[in-house]
PDB file of C-alpha atoms and ligand atoms in Angstrom:
ATOM      1  CA  MET A 685     -14.188 -32.037  37.821  1.00 44.00           C
ATOM      2  CA  SER A 686     -13.730 -30.564  34.356  1.00 50.00           C
ATOM      3  CA  VAL A 687     -13.534 -26.817  33.966  1.00 60.00           C
ATOM      4  CA  SER A 688     -14.609 -25.448  30.590  1.00 78.00           C
ATOM      5  CA  PRO A 689     -11.841 -23.543  28.797  1.00 88.00           C
ATOM      6  CA  LEU A 690     -11.856 -19.750  28.867  1.00 94.00           C
ATOM      7  CA  ILE A 691     -12.852 -18.398  25.445  1.00 97.00           C
ATOM      8  CA  ILE A 692     -12.349 -14.709  24.669  1.00 97.00           C
ATOM      9  CA  ALA A 693     -13.836 -13.408  21.389  1.00 98.00           C
ATOM     10  CA  ILE A 694     -12.327 -10.187  20.021  1.00 98.00           C
ATOM     11  CA  ASP A 695     -13.834  -8.792  16.822  1.00 97.00           C
ATOM     12  CA  GLY A 696     -13.517  -5.554  14.915  1.00 96.00           C
ATOM     13  CA  PRO A 697     -12.684  -3.929  11.590  1.00 95.00           C
ATOM     14  CA  ALA A 698      -9.262  -3.910   9.903  1.00 92.00           C
ATOM     15  CA  ALA A 699      -6.393  -2.299  11.824  1.00 92.00           C
ATOM     16  CA  SER A 700      -8.523  -1.534  14.893  1.00 94.00           C
ATOM     17  CA  GLY A 701      -5.773  -2.895  17.150  1.00 93.00           C
ATOM     18  CA  LYS A 702      -7.526  -6.162  17.979  1.00 95.00           C
ATOM     19  CA  SER A 703      -4.452  -8.340  17.281  1.00 94.00           C
ATOM     20  CA  THR A 704      -2.288  -6.464  19.765  1.00 95.00           C
ATOM     21  CA  VAL A 705      -5.040  -6.581  22.358  1.00 97.00           C
ATOM     22  CA  ALA A 706      -5.855 -10.276  21.838  1.00 97.00           C
ATOM     23  CA  LYS A 707      -2.153 -11.186  22.032  1.00 97.00           C
ATOM     24  CA  ARG A 708      -1.643  -9.306  25.324  1.00 97.00           C
ATOM     25  CA  VAL A 709      -4.887 -10.520  26.877  1.00 97.00           C
ATOM     26  CA  ALA A 710      -3.936 -14.126  26.015  1.00 97.00           C
ATOM     27  CA  ALA A 711      -0.489 -13.681  27.582  1.00 96.00           C
ATOM     28  CA  ALA A 712      -1.956 -12.123  30.742  1.00 96.00           C
ATOM     29  CA  LEU A 713      -4.415 -15.014  31.161  1.00 95.00           C
ATOM     30  CA  GLY A 714      -2.049 -17.819  30.103  1.00 95.00           C
ATOM     31  CA  ILE A 715      -4.233 -18.914  27.191  1.00 96.00           C
ATOM     32  CA  VAL A 716      -3.563 -19.316  23.461  1.00 96.00           C
ATOM     33  CA  PHE A 717      -3.716 -16.371  21.040  1.00 97.00           C
ATOM     34  CA  VAL A 718      -5.274 -17.132  17.641  1.00 96.00           C
ATOM     35  CA  ASN A 719      -5.568 -14.718  14.728  1.00 96.00           C
ATOM     36  CA  SER A 720      -8.417 -16.180  12.677  1.00 97.00           C
ATOM     37  CA  GLY A 721      -7.702 -13.681   9.871  1.00 96.00           C
ATOM     38  CA  ALA A 722      -4.374 -15.480   9.343  1.00 95.00           C
ATOM     39  CA  MET A 723      -6.354 -18.584   8.313  1.00 96.00           C
ATOM     40  CA  TYR A 724      -8.303 -16.687   5.643  1.00 97.00           C
ATOM     41  CA  ARG A 725      -5.055 -15.062   4.541  1.00 96.00           C
ATOM     42  CA  ALA A 726      -3.313 -18.465   4.414  1.00 96.00           C
ATOM     43  CA  PHE A 727      -5.921 -19.970   2.112  1.00 97.00           C
ATOM     44  CA  THR A 728      -5.905 -16.800  -0.029  1.00 97.00           C
ATOM     45  CA  TRP A 729      -2.132 -17.101  -0.388  1.00 96.00           C
ATOM     46  CA  TRP A 730      -2.558 -20.756  -1.404  1.00 97.00           C
ATOM     47  CA  VAL A 731      -5.163 -19.793  -4.048  1.00 98.00           C
ATOM     48  CA  LEU A 732      -2.755 -17.239  -5.556  1.00 97.00           C
ATOM     49  CA  GLN A 733       0.194 -19.646  -5.249  1.00 96.00           C
ATOM     50  CA  ASN A 734      -1.781 -22.185  -7.295  1.00 97.00           C
ATOM     51  CA  GLY A 735      -2.319 -19.610 -10.058  1.00 97.00           C
ATOM     52  CA  ILE A 736      -6.061 -19.439  -9.410  1.00 98.00           C
ATOM     53  CA  ASP A 737      -8.077 -16.257  -9.950  1.00 97.00           C
ATOM     54  CA  PRO A 738      -9.729 -15.514  -6.540  1.00 97.00           C
ATOM     55  CA  HIS A 739     -12.973 -14.681  -8.399  1.00 96.00           C
ATOM     56  CA  ASP A 740     -13.069 -18.049 -10.223  1.00 97.00           C
ATOM     57  CA  LEU A 741     -15.452 -19.725  -7.733  1.00 98.00           C
ATOM     58  CA  PRO A 742     -15.448 -23.280  -9.189  1.00 98.00           C
ATOM     59  CA  ALA A 743     -11.627 -23.329  -9.251  1.00 98.00           C
ATOM     60  CA  VAL A 744     -11.393 -21.965  -5.676  1.00 98.00           C
ATOM     61  CA  LEU A 745     -13.873 -24.595  -4.441  1.00 98.00           C
ATOM     62  CA  GLU A 746     -12.043 -27.375  -6.223  1.00 98.00           C
ATOM     63  CA  LEU A 747      -8.774 -26.282  -4.580  1.00 98.00           C
ATOM     64  CA  LEU A 748     -10.496 -26.026  -1.174  1.00 98.00           C
ATOM     65  CA  ALA A 749     -11.753 -29.607  -1.470  1.00 97.00           C
ATOM     66  CA  ARG A 750      -8.226 -30.966  -1.970  1.00 96.00           C
ATOM     67  CA  THR A 751      -6.442 -28.700   0.524  1.00 97.00           C
ATOM     68  CA  GLU A 752      -5.372 -29.844   3.953  1.00 95.00           C
ATOM     69  CA  PHE A 753      -5.247 -27.329   6.811  1.00 95.00           C
ATOM     70  CA  ARG A 754      -3.164 -28.037   9.889  1.00 91.00           C
ATOM     71  CA  CYS A 755      -3.711 -25.792  12.883  1.00 90.00           C
ATOM     72  CA  GLY A 756      -1.462 -25.992  15.902  1.00 92.00           C
ATOM     73  CA  GLU A 757       0.118 -23.981  18.675  1.00 92.00           C
ATOM     74  CA  GLU A 758       3.655 -22.804  19.296  1.00 93.00           C
ATOM     75  CA  ASP A 759       4.627 -20.838  22.407  1.00 93.00           C
ATOM     76  CA  GLY A 760       1.020 -19.884  23.075  1.00 93.00           C
ATOM     77  CA  VAL A 761       0.307 -18.707  19.533  1.00 94.00           C
ATOM     78  CA  GLY A 762      -1.909 -20.480  16.995  1.00 94.00           C
ATOM     79  CA  THR A 763      -0.103 -21.636  13.849  1.00 93.00           C
ATOM     80  CA  ILE A 764      -1.429 -22.749  10.485  1.00 92.00           C
ATOM     81  CA  ALA A 765      -0.040 -24.803   7.625  1.00 93.00           C
ATOM     82  CA  VAL A 766      -1.941 -24.954   4.359  1.00 94.00           C
ATOM     83  CA  GLY A 767      -1.236 -27.631   1.790  1.00 92.00           C
ATOM     84  CA  GLY A 768       1.674 -28.688   4.033  1.00 92.00           C
ATOM     85  CA  VAL A 769       3.287 -25.209   3.922  1.00 91.00           C
ATOM     86  CA  PRO A 770       3.729 -23.465   7.308  1.00 91.00           C
ATOM     87  CA  MET A 771       2.665 -19.824   6.972  1.00 88.00           C
ATOM     88  CA  THR A 772       4.840 -16.875   7.960  1.00 83.00           C
ATOM     89  CA  ARG A 773       3.925 -13.241   8.452  1.00 77.00           C
ATOM     90  CA  ASP A 774       5.573 -12.178   5.152  1.00 79.00           C
ATOM     91  CA  GLU A 775       3.317 -14.353   3.027  1.00 82.00           C
ATOM     92  CA  LEU A 776       0.174 -13.474   4.946  1.00 91.00           C
ATOM     93  CA  ALA A 777       0.595  -9.689   4.866  1.00 88.00           C
ATOM     94  CA  SER A 778       1.568  -9.324   1.193  1.00 90.00           C
ATOM     95  CA  THR A 779      -0.171  -6.719  -0.963  1.00 90.00           C
ATOM     96  CA  ALA A 780      -1.598  -9.458  -3.195  1.00 93.00           C
ATOM     97  CA  VAL A 781      -3.152 -11.243  -0.206  1.00 95.00           C
ATOM     98  CA  ASN A 782      -4.518  -7.971   1.219  1.00 92.00           C
ATOM     99  CA  ALA A 783      -6.297  -7.348  -2.076  1.00 92.00           C
ATOM    100  CA  ALA A 784      -7.795 -10.834  -2.466  1.00 96.00           C
ATOM    101  CA  VAL A 785      -8.595 -11.966   1.086  1.00 95.00           C
ATOM    102  CA  SER A 786     -12.033 -10.380   1.562  1.00 94.00           C
ATOM    103  CA  PRO A 787     -13.599 -11.901  -1.586  1.00 95.00           C
ATOM    104  CA  ILE A 788     -12.167 -15.299  -0.596  1.00 97.00           C
ATOM    105  CA  ALA A 789     -13.447 -14.926   2.996  1.00 97.00           C
ATOM    106  CA  ALA A 790     -16.933 -14.184   1.669  1.00 96.00           C
ATOM    107  CA  ILE A 791     -17.253 -17.716   0.187  1.00 97.00           C
ATOM    108  CA  PRO A 792     -19.514 -19.786   2.523  1.00 97.00           C
ATOM    109  CA  GLU A 793     -17.659 -23.080   1.915  1.00 98.00           C
ATOM    110  CA  VAL A 794     -14.333 -21.463   2.840  1.00 98.00           C
ATOM    111  CA  ARG A 795     -15.820 -20.120   6.068  1.00 97.00           C
ATOM    112  CA  GLU A 796     -17.362 -23.486   6.955  1.00 97.00           C
ATOM    113  CA  ARG A 797     -13.965 -25.245   6.701  1.00 97.00           C
ATOM    114  CA  LEU A 798     -12.071 -22.590   8.630  1.00 97.00           C
ATOM    115  CA  VAL A 799     -14.688 -22.081  11.360  1.00 97.00           C
ATOM    116  CA  ALA A 800     -14.476 -25.837  12.070  1.00 95.00           C
ATOM    117  CA  GLU A 801     -10.689 -25.467  12.501  1.00 94.00           C
ATOM    118  CA  GLN A 802     -11.172 -22.408  14.727  1.00 95.00           C
ATOM    119  CA  ARG A 803     -13.565 -24.244  17.043  1.00 94.00           C
ATOM    120  CA  CYS A 804     -10.890 -26.892  17.740  1.00 91.00           C
ATOM    121  CA  TYR A 805      -8.958 -24.276  19.700  1.00 90.00           C
ATOM    122  CA  GLY A 806     -11.933 -23.889  22.021  1.00 83.00           C
ATOM    123  CA  SER A 807     -11.499 -27.388  23.402  1.00 80.00           C
ATOM    124  CA  ALA A 808      -7.912 -26.948  24.579  1.00 77.00           C
ATOM    125  CA  ARG A 809      -6.573 -24.772  27.401  1.00 82.00           C
ATOM    126  CA  GLY A 810      -8.463 -21.603  26.533  1.00 94.00           C
ATOM    127  CA  VAL A 811      -8.126 -19.132  23.704  1.00 96.00           C
ATOM    128  CA  ALA A 812      -8.264 -15.427  22.898  1.00 97.00           C
ATOM    129  CA  MET A 813      -9.307 -15.391  19.243  1.00 97.00           C
ATOM    130  CA  GLU A 814      -9.618 -12.304  17.109  1.00 97.00           C
ATOM    131  CA  GLY A 815     -11.471 -11.825  13.834  1.00 97.00           C
ATOM    132  CA  ARG A 816     -14.784 -10.637  12.427  1.00 96.00           C
ATOM    133  CA  ASP A 817     -17.326 -13.284  13.495  1.00 97.00           C
ATOM    134  CA  ILE A 818     -15.768 -14.862  16.574  1.00 97.00           C
ATOM    135  CA  GLY A 819     -18.445 -13.660  18.995  1.00 97.00           C
ATOM    136  CA  SER A 820     -21.316 -13.940  16.514  1.00 96.00           C
ATOM    137  CA  VAL A 821     -20.592 -17.293  14.817  1.00 96.00           C
ATOM    138  CA  VAL A 822     -17.499 -19.174  15.989  1.00 97.00           C
ATOM    139  CA  PHE A 823     -18.094 -19.022  19.768  1.00 96.00           C
ATOM    140  CA  PRO A 824     -21.553 -17.424  20.203  1.00 96.00           C
ATOM    141  CA  GLU A 825     -21.990 -19.007  23.648  1.00 95.00           C
ATOM    142  CA  THR A 826     -18.999 -17.329  25.298  1.00 96.00           C
ATOM    143  CA  PRO A 827     -19.859 -14.504  27.724  1.00 95.00           C
ATOM    144  CA  TYR A 828     -16.500 -12.819  26.986  1.00 97.00           C
ATOM    145  CA  LYS A 829     -17.087 -10.858  23.779  1.00 97.00           C
ATOM    146  CA  PHE A 830     -15.351  -7.649  22.719  1.00 98.00           C
ATOM    147  CA  TYR A 831     -15.584  -5.381  19.700  1.00 97.00           C
ATOM    148  CA  ILE A 832     -12.491  -3.199  19.237  1.00 97.00           C
ATOM    149  CA  ASP A 833     -13.169  -0.205  17.007  1.00 96.00           C
ATOM    150  CA  ALA A 834     -11.284   2.915  15.884  1.00 95.00           C
ATOM    151  CA  SER A 835     -12.076   5.710  13.449  1.00 94.00           C
ATOM    152  CA  PRO A 836     -11.306   5.030   9.761  1.00 91.00           C
ATOM    153  CA  GLU A 837      -8.645   7.789   9.811  1.00 91.00           C
ATOM    154  CA  VAL A 838      -6.839   6.285  12.794  1.00 92.00           C
ATOM    155  CA  ARG A 839      -6.968   2.802  11.272  1.00 93.00           C
ATOM    156  CA  GLU A 840      -5.621   3.963   7.884  1.00 91.00           C
ATOM    157  CA  ALA A 841      -2.814   5.817   9.674  1.00 91.00           C
ATOM    158  CA  ARG A 842      -1.891   2.724  11.732  1.00 88.00           C
ATOM    159  CA  ARG A 843      -1.580   0.571   8.601  1.00 87.00           C
ATOM    160  CA  ARG A 844       0.481   3.233   6.820  1.00 87.00           C
ATOM    161  CA  ALA A 845       2.796   3.474   9.832  1.00 89.00           C
ATOM    162  CA  GLU A 846       3.406  -0.286   9.504  1.00 84.00           C
ATOM    163  CA  GLY A 847       4.495   0.332   5.902  1.00 82.00           C
ATOM    164  CA  ILE A 848       1.802  -1.999   4.594  1.00 78.00           C
ATOM    165  CA  ASP A 849      -0.103  -1.380   1.364  1.00 77.00           C
ATOM    166  CA  ASP A 850      -3.632  -2.314   2.388  1.00 78.00           C
ATOM    167  CA  SER A 851      -6.990  -1.029   1.147  1.00 82.00           C
ATOM    168  CA  ILE A 852      -8.727  -1.409   4.486  1.00 87.00           C
ATOM    169  CA  ALA A 853     -11.778   0.699   3.577  1.00 88.00           C
ATOM    170  CA  LYS A 854     -12.512  -1.683   0.701  1.00 90.00           C
ATOM    171  CA  ARG A 855     -12.005  -4.771   2.877  1.00 90.00           C
ATOM    172  CA  ASP A 856     -14.286  -3.316   5.557  1.00 92.00           C
ATOM    173  CA  ARG A 857     -16.995  -2.703   2.976  1.00 93.00           C
ATOM    174  CA  ILE A 858     -16.853  -6.292   1.703  1.00 94.00           C
ATOM    175  CA  ASP A 859     -16.529  -7.773   5.226  1.00 93.00           C
ATOM    176  CA  SER A 860     -19.524  -5.810   6.550  1.00 94.00           C
ATOM    177  CA  SER A 861     -21.834  -6.370   3.586  1.00 95.00           C
ATOM    178  CA  ARG A 862     -21.263 -10.061   2.778  1.00 94.00           C
ATOM    179  CA  LYS A 863     -24.208 -12.446   3.175  1.00 93.00           C
ATOM    180  CA  VAL A 864     -22.488 -15.018   5.384  1.00 93.00           C
ATOM    181  CA  SER A 865     -21.106 -14.005   8.801  1.00 93.00           C
ATOM    182  CA  PRO A 866     -20.643 -10.287   8.143  1.00 94.00           C
ATOM    183  CA  LEU A 867     -18.717  -8.108  10.571  1.00 94.00           C
ATOM    184  CA  VAL A 868     -21.313  -7.114  13.177  1.00 92.00           C
ATOM    185  CA  VAL A 869     -21.301  -5.947  16.772  1.00 93.00           C
ATOM    186  CA  SER A 870     -22.786  -8.777  18.850  1.00 90.00           C
ATOM    187  CA  GLY A 871     -25.459  -7.398  21.168  1.00 88.00           C
ATOM    188  CA  ASP A 872     -23.658  -8.737  24.225  1.00 92.00           C
ATOM    189  CA  ALA A 873     -20.165  -7.521  23.212  1.00 95.00           C
ATOM    190  CA  LEU A 874     -18.350  -4.748  25.057  1.00 96.00           C
ATOM    191  CA  VAL A 875     -17.415  -2.104  22.474  1.00 97.00           C
ATOM    192  CA  VAL A 876     -14.078  -0.360  23.027  1.00 97.00           C
ATOM    193  CA  ASP A 877     -13.161   2.591  20.786  1.00 96.00           C
ATOM    194  CA  SER A 878      -9.363   2.528  20.672  1.00 95.00           C
ATOM    195  CA  SER A 879      -8.987   5.715  18.580  1.00 95.00           C
ATOM    196  CA  HIS A 880      -7.605   7.744  21.475  1.00 94.00           C
ATOM    197  CA  LEU A 881      -6.434   4.962  23.801  1.00 96.00           C
ATOM    198  CA  THR A 882      -3.038   3.305  24.133  1.00 95.00           C
ATOM    199  CA  ALA A 883      -2.806  -0.467  23.681  1.00 95.00           C
ATOM    200  CA  GLU A 884      -2.209  -0.741  27.461  1.00 96.00           C
ATOM    201  CA  GLU A 885      -5.438   1.125  28.170  1.00 97.00           C
ATOM    202  CA  VAL A 886      -7.471  -1.109  25.859  1.00 97.00           C
ATOM    203  CA  VAL A 887      -5.932  -4.267  27.363  1.00 97.00           C
ATOM    204  CA  ALA A 888      -6.670  -3.004  30.877  1.00 97.00           C
ATOM    205  CA  ALA A 889     -10.312  -2.303  29.953  1.00 97.00           C
ATOM    206  CA  VAL A 890     -10.730  -5.764  28.408  1.00 97.00           C
ATOM    207  CA  LEU A 891      -9.104  -7.581  31.354  1.00 97.00           C
ATOM    208  CA  ALA A 892     -11.212  -5.608  33.840  1.00 97.00           C
ATOM    209  CA  ALA A 893     -14.407  -6.556  31.965  1.00 96.00           C
ATOM    210  CA  ILE A 894     -13.385 -10.231  31.851  1.00 96.00           C
ATOM    211  CA  ARG A 895     -12.758 -10.258  35.627  1.00 94.00           C
ATOM    212  CA  GLU A 896     -16.042  -8.500  36.253  1.00 93.00           C
ATOM    213  CA  ARG A 897     -17.939 -10.992  34.082  1.00 89.00           C
ATOM    214  CA  MET A 898     -16.178 -13.841  35.912  1.00 87.00           C
ATOM    215  CA  GLY A 899     -17.629 -12.412  39.094  1.00 83.00           C
ATOM    216  CA  GLU A 900     -14.251 -11.719  40.673  1.00 67.00           C
TER     217      GLU A 900
HETATM  218  O1  CDP B1284      -5.421  -7.516  10.543  1.00 81.57           O
HETATM  219  P1  CDP B1284      -6.663  -7.095   9.846  1.00 81.57           P
HETATM  220  O2  CDP B1284      -7.739  -6.694  10.808  1.00 81.57           O
HETATM  221  O3  CDP B1284      -6.451  -6.082   8.799  1.00 81.57           O
HETATM  222  O4  CDP B1284      -7.227  -8.349   9.048  1.00 81.57           O
HETATM  223  P2  CDP B1284      -7.206  -9.884   9.419  1.00 81.57           P
HETATM  224  O5  CDP B1284      -7.732 -10.111  10.803  1.00 81.57           O
HETATM  225  O6  CDP B1284      -5.856 -10.406   9.096  1.00 81.57           O
HETATM  226  O7  CDP B1284      -8.299 -10.468   8.399  1.00 81.57           O
HETATM  227  C1  CDP B1284      -8.083 -10.438   6.999  1.00 81.57           C
HETATM  228  C2  CDP B1284      -9.421 -10.675   6.310  1.00 81.57           C
HETATM  229  O8  CDP B1284      -9.886 -11.995   6.619  1.00 81.57           O
HETATM  230  C3  CDP B1284     -10.559  -9.748   6.704  1.00 81.57           C
HETATM  231  O9  CDP B1284     -10.568  -8.527   5.972  1.00 81.57           O
HETATM  232  C4  CDP B1284     -11.777 -10.616   6.408  1.00 81.57           C
HETATM  233  O10 CDP B1284     -12.110 -10.566   5.039  1.00 81.57           O
HETATM  234  C5  CDP B1284     -11.291 -12.012   6.712  1.00 81.57           C
HETATM  235  N1  CDP B1284     -11.705 -12.509   8.038  1.00 81.57           N
HETATM  236  C6  CDP B1284     -12.981 -13.008   8.183  1.00 81.57           C
HETATM  237  O11 CDP B1284     -13.760 -12.957   7.231  1.00 81.57           O
HETATM  238  N2  CDP B1284     -13.386 -13.563   9.350  1.00 81.57           N
HETATM  239  C7  CDP B1284     -12.550 -13.608  10.394  1.00 81.57           C
HETATM  240  N3  CDP B1284     -12.956 -14.176  11.528  1.00 81.57           N
HETATM  241  C8  CDP B1284     -11.249 -13.072  10.294  1.00 81.57           C
HETATM  242  C9  CDP B1284     -10.843 -12.511   9.103  1.00 81.57           C
END
């Protein structure tokens, strides 16, 4: 008898704490953690690395058409190589990538390619994937959807504490207003406001909701 893999969708705005939560939920359930934002960041880094202006649409599309993405898994964490280059945290979180990623992620053709890669994780041993459109577009059929929020002040402060130069208000504006797959709260998602909760408390709330929805 085949059992369908467990798919947990965790969406939310920048620096809402969804990465930490998705990582811990995946570890607790023995499934793979995937940060879909890392894929958009990886392609953005590749665009900049190739000397292409992120607003030059024809050039970005031409690069996309000849770029190979390789998604994998290492120790329970999704990995991505773009153009044969394995991505590390340093490249993905650079100031230049922070500034260019939202315009790149708003391009429909880019989303189409990366969503196809993201869905491949759904056929393996289960996944907790975080992003902006995981519950609304990538895995709309999963019953396990979460939206992790926090006030803009708390989110700005979290990014500053990480020492990262990131205009999250601007990214949120672009991510929420784009035509294709904007950041939205899926009607059937459980919304958790993490502004005044510890990571442990958010993880506990998410795990409890998953167990409840499983009927345990
Ligand atoms: O960590 P943080 O929440 O700041 O961002 P991220 O998850 O690394 O995502 C970086 C950017 O990728 C976002 O601002 C979006 O523009 C884009 N993104 C997206 O469009 N769809 C996703 N599923 C994930 C990220």
